[in-house]
């Protein structure tokens, strides 16, 4: 599946974690609420 959205987490203008260390899920529904989730590994610092 090709990527539609590329994400980058920034804190204070600096990259927070490398793109390969987290995943982003965007779910959109009709007639309900949309969801945006960011999943980090347990040892993320």
Short mmCIF file of C-alpha atoms in Angstrom, two decimals:
data_model
loop_
_atom_site.label_atom_id
_atom_site.label_comp_id
_atom_site.label_asym_id
_atom_site.label_seq_id
_atom_site.Cartn_x
_atom_site.Cartn_y
_atom_site.Cartn_z
CA UNK A 1 0.00 0.00 0.00
CA UNK A 2 1.41 3.41 -0.89
CA UNK A 3 1.66 6.16 1.71
CA UNK A 4 -0.83 8.97 1.37
CA UNK A 5 0.38 11.00 4.37
CA UNK A 6 3.95 11.33 5.57
CA UNK A 7 4.31 12.27 9.23
CA UNK A 8 7.12 13.78 11.27
CA UNK A 9 6.90 14.42 15.01
CA UNK A 10 8.53 17.70 16.07
CA UNK A 11 9.13 19.03 19.58
CA UNK A 12 10.46 22.57 19.76
CA UNK A 13 11.14 22.47 16.02
CA UNK A 14 13.40 19.41 16.33
CA UNK A 15 12.56 15.89 15.16
CA UNK A 16 11.36 13.91 18.19
CA UNK A 17 11.86 10.33 17.00
CA UNK A 18 13.05 8.79 13.74
CA UNK A 19 10.14 8.03 11.40
CA UNK A 20 10.88 4.30 11.62
CA UNK A 21 10.31 4.16 15.40
CA UNK A 22 6.59 4.98 15.48
CA UNK A 23 3.48 4.37 13.43
CA UNK A 24 0.62 6.70 12.63
CA UNK A 25 -2.93 5.57 11.89
CA UNK A 26 -5.64 7.87 10.55
CA UNK A 27 -9.19 6.56 10.47
CA UNK A 28 -12.07 8.52 9.06
CA UNK A 29 -15.70 7.57 9.34
CA UNK A 30 -18.85 9.01 7.85
CA UNK A 31 -21.40 10.22 10.38
CA UNK A 32 -19.04 9.67 13.32
CA UNK A 33 -15.75 10.83 14.72
CA UNK A 34 -12.43 10.58 12.92
CA UNK A 35 -9.48 9.09 14.81
CA UNK A 36 -5.76 9.89 14.72
CA UNK A 37 -3.41 7.56 16.61
CA UNK A 38 0.35 7.60 17.11
CA UNK A 39 1.88 4.37 18.46
CA UNK A 40 5.29 4.51 20.16
CA UNK A 41 7.43 1.56 21.23
CA UNK A 42 7.53 0.93 25.00
CA UNK A 43 11.17 2.07 25.26
CA UNK A 44 10.75 5.39 23.37
CA UNK A 45 12.63 8.28 24.95
#
